Amino acid sequence: MGRLPAEMRALTPAETALLVTAWNEAQGEGPLPAAPTAAQMDDLKRRYPDG
């Protein structure tokens, strides 16, 4: 977003809402990514165990 943490904390709720709306619009409205398949989830669980 190009803003420092202090700048973000200083925003009013209305300014924050405008910023979030503008950010979301800038990200595009393409299709959402598909959920991972069962095989992909198994691979992720194997690679990143919860300990």
PDB file of N, CA and C in Angstrom:
ATOM      1  N   MET A   1       0.819  -1.193   0.000  1.00  0.00           N
ATOM      2  CA  MET A   1       0.000   0.000   0.000  1.00  0.00           C
ATOM      3  C   MET A   1       0.857   1.248   0.000  1.00  0.00           C
ATOM      4  N   GLY A   2       2.093   1.101   0.344  1.00  0.00           N
ATOM      5  CA  GLY A   2       2.984   2.248   0.309  1.00  0.00           C
ATOM      6  C   GLY A   2       2.817   3.213   1.465  1.00  0.00           C
ATOM      7  N   ARG A   3       2.284   2.741   2.566  1.00  0.00           N
ATOM      8  CA  ARG A   3       2.105   3.608   3.735  1.00  0.00           C
ATOM      9  C   ARG A   3       2.860   3.033   4.917  1.00  0.00           C
ATOM     10  N   LEU A   4       3.348   3.918   5.746  1.00  0.00           N
ATOM     11  CA  LEU A   4       4.044   3.500   6.957  1.00  0.00           C
ATOM     12  C   LEU A   4       3.025   3.076   8.013  1.00  0.00           C
ATOM     13  N   PRO A   5       3.411   2.209   8.948  1.00  0.00           N
ATOM     14  CA  PRO A   5       2.470   1.786   9.990  1.00  0.00           C
ATOM     15  C   PRO A   5       1.843   2.958  10.746  1.00  0.00           C
ATOM     16  N   ALA A   6       2.628   3.967  11.058  1.00  0.00           N
ATOM     17  CA  ALA A   6       2.078   5.123  11.787  1.00  0.00           C
ATOM     18  C   ALA A   6       1.021   5.840  10.956  1.00  0.00           C
ATOM     19  N   GLU A   7       1.219   5.891   9.650  1.00  0.00           N
ATOM     20  CA  GLU A   7       0.224   6.525   8.778  1.00  0.00           C
ATOM     21  C   GLU A   7      -1.074   5.716   8.771  1.00  0.00           C
ATOM     22  N   MET A   8      -0.948   4.395   8.769  1.00  0.00           N
ATOM     23  CA  MET A   8      -2.139   3.546   8.782  1.00  0.00           C
ATOM     24  C   MET A   8      -2.912   3.713  10.092  1.00  0.00           C
ATOM     25  N   ARG A   9      -2.190   3.768  11.207  1.00  0.00           N
ATOM     26  CA  ARG A   9      -2.853   3.922  12.511  1.00  0.00           C
ATOM     27  C   ARG A   9      -3.532   5.284  12.639  1.00  0.00           C
ATOM     28  N   ALA A  10      -3.038   6.283  11.923  1.00  0.00           N
ATOM     29  CA  ALA A  10      -3.589   7.633  12.032  1.00  0.00           C
ATOM     30  C   ALA A  10      -4.839   7.841  11.172  1.00  0.00           C
ATOM     31  N   LEU A  11      -5.171   6.879  10.320  1.00  0.00           N
ATOM     32  CA  LEU A  11      -6.340   7.031   9.459  1.00  0.00           C
ATOM     33  C   LEU A  11      -7.631   6.973  10.270  1.00  0.00           C
ATOM     34  N   THR A  12      -8.608   7.761   9.843  1.00  0.00           N
ATOM     35  CA  THR A  12      -9.934   7.677  10.446  1.00  0.00           C
ATOM     36  C   THR A  12     -10.618   6.419   9.909  1.00  0.00           C
ATOM     37  N   PRO A  13     -11.691   5.968  10.538  1.00  0.00           N
ATOM     38  CA  PRO A  13     -12.407   4.809   9.995  1.00  0.00           C
ATOM     39  C   PRO A  13     -12.879   5.031   8.550  1.00  0.00           C
ATOM     40  N   ALA A  14     -13.337   6.232   8.240  1.00  0.00           N
ATOM     41  CA  ALA A  14     -13.782   6.517   6.872  1.00  0.00           C
ATOM     42  C   ALA A  14     -12.615   6.436   5.890  1.00  0.00           C
ATOM     43  N   GLU A  15     -11.464   6.973   6.272  1.00  0.00           N
ATOM     44  CA  GLU A  15     -10.283   6.904   5.409  1.00  0.00           C
ATOM     45  C   GLU A  15      -9.823   5.458   5.226  1.00  0.00           C
ATOM     46  N   THR A  16      -9.911   4.680   6.292  1.00  0.00           N
ATOM     47  CA  THR A  16      -9.531   3.270   6.207  1.00  0.00           C
ATOM     48  C   THR A  16     -10.452   2.533   5.243  1.00  0.00           C
ATOM     49  N   ALA A  17     -11.749   2.799   5.328  1.00  0.00           N
ATOM     50  CA  ALA A  17     -12.708   2.155   4.428  1.00  0.00           C
ATOM     51  C   ALA A  17     -12.424   2.524   2.978  1.00  0.00           C
ATOM     52  N   LEU A  18     -12.130   3.789   2.725  1.00  0.00           N
ATOM     53  CA  LEU A  18     -11.799   4.216   1.362  1.00  0.00           C
ATOM     54  C   LEU A  18     -10.532   3.538   0.867  1.00  0.00           C
ATOM     55  N   LEU A  19      -9.539   3.454   1.720  1.00  0.00           N
ATOM     56  CA  LEU A  19      -8.276   2.827   1.352  1.00  0.00           C
ATOM     57  C   LEU A  19      -8.485   1.352   1.021  1.00  0.00           C
ATOM     58  N   VAL A  20      -9.240   0.645   1.856  1.00  0.00           N
ATOM     59  CA  VAL A  20      -9.483  -0.778   1.620  1.00  0.00           C
ATOM     60  C   VAL A  20     -10.271  -0.980   0.327  1.00  0.00           C
ATOM     61  N   THR A  21     -11.279  -0.166   0.097  1.00  0.00           N
ATOM     62  CA  THR A  21     -12.066  -0.272  -1.127  1.00  0.00           C
ATOM     63  C   THR A  21     -11.198  -0.033  -2.353  1.00  0.00           C
ATOM     64  N   ALA A  22     -10.383   1.004  -2.314  1.00  0.00           N
ATOM     65  CA  ALA A  22      -9.500   1.304  -3.443  1.00  0.00           C
ATOM     66  C   ALA A  22      -8.486   0.184  -3.649  1.00  0.00           C
ATOM     67  N   TRP A  23      -7.936  -0.341  -2.565  1.00  0.00           N
ATOM     68  CA  TRP A  23      -6.966  -1.444  -2.664  1.00  0.00           C
ATOM     69  C   TRP A  23      -7.614  -2.660  -3.320  1.00  0.00           C
ATOM     70  N   ASN A  24      -8.813  -3.016  -2.864  1.00  0.00           N
ATOM     71  CA  ASN A  24      -9.497  -4.179  -3.421  1.00  0.00           C
ATOM     72  C   ASN A  24      -9.817  -3.986  -4.898  1.00  0.00           C
ATOM     73  N   GLU A  25     -10.242  -2.801  -5.282  1.00  0.00           N
ATOM     74  CA  GLU A  25     -10.537  -2.528  -6.685  1.00  0.00           C
ATOM     75  C   GLU A  25      -9.278  -2.613  -7.534  1.00  0.00           C
ATOM     76  N   ALA A  26      -8.159  -2.162  -6.999  1.00  0.00           N
ATOM     77  CA  ALA A  26      -6.902  -2.188  -7.746  1.00  0.00           C
ATOM     78  C   ALA A  26      -6.395  -3.609  -7.948  1.00  0.00           C
ATOM     79  N   GLN A  27      -6.836  -4.530  -7.107  1.00  0.00           N
ATOM     80  CA  GLN A  27      -6.374  -5.914  -7.224  1.00  0.00           C
ATOM     81  C   GLN A  27      -7.076  -6.663  -8.347  1.00  0.00           C
ATOM     82  N   GLY A  28      -8.079  -6.055  -8.927  1.00  0.00           N
ATOM     83  CA  GLY A  28      -8.791  -6.687 -10.037  1.00  0.00           C
ATOM     84  C   GLY A  28      -9.949  -7.534  -9.556  1.00  0.00           C
ATOM     85  N   GLU A  29     -10.827  -7.801 -10.479  1.00  0.00           N
ATOM     86  CA  GLU A  29     -12.017  -8.571 -10.133  1.00  0.00           C
ATOM     87  C   GLU A  29     -12.041  -9.894 -10.881  1.00  0.00           C
ATOM     88  N   GLY A  30     -10.888 -10.440 -11.138  1.00  0.00           N
ATOM     89  CA  GLY A  30     -10.821 -11.718 -11.827  1.00  0.00           C
ATOM     90  C   GLY A  30     -11.425 -12.820 -10.982  1.00  0.00           C
ATOM     91  N   PRO A  31     -11.480 -13.999 -11.550  1.00  0.00           N
ATOM     92  CA  PRO A  31     -12.049 -15.116 -10.785  1.00  0.00           C
ATOM     93  C   PRO A  31     -11.190 -15.456  -9.575  1.00  0.00           C
ATOM     94  N   LEU A  32     -11.839 -15.933  -8.552  1.00  0.00           N
ATOM     95  CA  LEU A  32     -11.117 -16.338  -7.347  1.00  0.00           C
ATOM     96  C   LEU A  32     -10.328 -17.607  -7.642  1.00  0.00           C
ATOM     97  N   PRO A  33      -9.211 -17.787  -6.989  1.00  0.00           N
ATOM     98  CA  PRO A  33      -8.452 -19.018  -7.209  1.00  0.00           C
ATOM     99  C   PRO A  33      -9.236 -20.231  -6.701  1.00  0.00           C
ATOM    100  N   ALA A  34      -8.995 -21.346  -7.327  1.00  0.00           N
ATOM    101  CA  ALA A  34      -9.673 -22.578  -6.919  1.00  0.00           C
ATOM    102  C   ALA A  34      -9.114 -23.062  -5.586  1.00  0.00           C
ATOM    103  N   ALA A  35      -9.949 -23.738  -4.842  1.00  0.00           N
ATOM    104  CA  ALA A  35      -9.494 -24.337  -3.584  1.00  0.00           C
ATOM    105  C   ALA A  35      -8.488 -25.438  -3.905  1.00  0.00           C
ATOM    106  N   PRO A  36      -7.538 -25.671  -3.006  1.00  0.00           N
ATOM    107  CA  PRO A  36      -6.574 -26.740  -3.264  1.00  0.00           C
ATOM    108  C   PRO A  36      -7.265 -28.105  -3.294  1.00  0.00           C
ATOM    109  N   THR A  37      -6.725 -28.981  -4.114  1.00  0.00           N
ATOM    110  CA  THR A  37      -7.255 -30.342  -4.177  1.00  0.00           C
ATOM    111  C   THR A  37      -6.826 -31.104  -2.926  1.00  0.00           C
ATOM    112  N   ALA A  38      -7.415 -32.273  -2.733  1.00  0.00           N
ATOM    113  CA  ALA A  38      -7.039 -33.110  -1.588  1.00  0.00           C
ATOM    114  C   ALA A  38      -5.562 -33.484  -1.669  1.00  0.00           C
ATOM    115  N   ALA A  39      -5.082 -33.780  -2.875  1.00  0.00           N
ATOM    116  CA  ALA A  39      -3.669 -34.137  -3.042  1.00  0.00           C
ATOM    117  C   ALA A  39      -2.766 -32.956  -2.698  1.00  0.00           C
ATOM    118  N   GLN A  40      -3.164 -31.753  -3.109  1.00  0.00           N
ATOM    119  CA  GLN A  40      -2.374 -30.561  -2.785  1.00  0.00           C
ATOM    120  C   GLN A  40      -2.364 -30.320  -1.280  1.00  0.00           C
ATOM    121  N   MET A  41      -3.506 -30.514  -0.630  1.00  0.00           N
ATOM    122  CA  MET A  41      -3.562 -30.339   0.822  1.00  0.00           C
ATOM    123  C   MET A  41      -2.682 -31.364   1.527  1.00  0.00           C
ATOM    124  N   ASP A  42      -2.717 -32.605   1.060  1.00  0.00           N
ATOM    125  CA  ASP A  42      -1.858 -33.636   1.655  1.00  0.00           C
ATOM    126  C   ASP A  42      -0.391 -33.253   1.515  1.00  0.00           C
ATOM    127  N   ASP A  43      -0.027 -32.726   0.343  1.00  0.00           N
ATOM    128  CA  ASP A  43       1.355 -32.303   0.113  1.00  0.00           C
ATOM    129  C   ASP A  43       1.732 -31.155   1.051  1.00  0.00           C
ATOM    130  N   LEU A  44       0.841 -30.187   1.204  1.00  0.00           N
ATOM    131  CA  LEU A  44       1.112 -29.059   2.096  1.00  0.00           C
ATOM    132  C   LEU A  44       1.256 -29.523   3.546  1.00  0.00           C
ATOM    133  N   LYS A  45       0.380 -30.438   3.956  1.00  0.00           N
ATOM    134  CA  LYS A  45       0.459 -30.961   5.325  1.00  0.00           C
ATOM    135  C   LYS A  45       1.769 -31.701   5.560  1.00  0.00           C
ATOM    136  N   ARG A  46       2.221 -32.426   4.540  1.00  0.00           N
ATOM    137  CA  ARG A  46       3.482 -33.156   4.659  1.00  0.00           C
ATOM    138  C   ARG A  46       4.655 -32.191   4.740  1.00  0.00           C
ATOM    139  N   ARG A  47       4.618 -31.139   3.918  1.00  0.00           N
ATOM    140  CA  ARG A  47       5.731 -30.186   3.873  1.00  0.00           C
ATOM    141  C   ARG A  47       5.747 -29.236   5.058  1.00  0.00           C
ATOM    142  N   TYR A  48       4.586 -28.933   5.612  1.00  0.00           N
ATOM    143  CA  TYR A  48       4.496 -27.965   6.710  1.00  0.00           C
ATOM    144  C   TYR A  48       3.722 -28.567   7.879  1.00  0.00           C
ATOM    145  N   PRO A  49       4.309 -29.526   8.583  1.00  0.00           N
ATOM    146  CA  PRO A  49       3.597 -30.155   9.704  1.00  0.00           C
ATOM    147  C   PRO A  49       3.371 -29.155  10.840  1.00  0.00           C
ATOM    148  N   ASP A  50       2.324 -29.389  11.585  1.00  0.00           N
ATOM    149  CA  ASP A  50       1.977 -28.501  12.708  1.00  0.00           C
ATOM    150  C   ASP A  50       2.875 -28.706  13.915  1.00  0.00           C
ATOM    151  N   GLY A  51       3.750 -29.656  13.849  1.00  0.00           N
ATOM    152  CA  GLY A  51       4.688 -29.851  14.939  1.00  0.00           C
ATOM    153  C   GLY A  51       4.204 -30.862  15.877  1.00  0.00           C
TER     154      GLY A  51
END
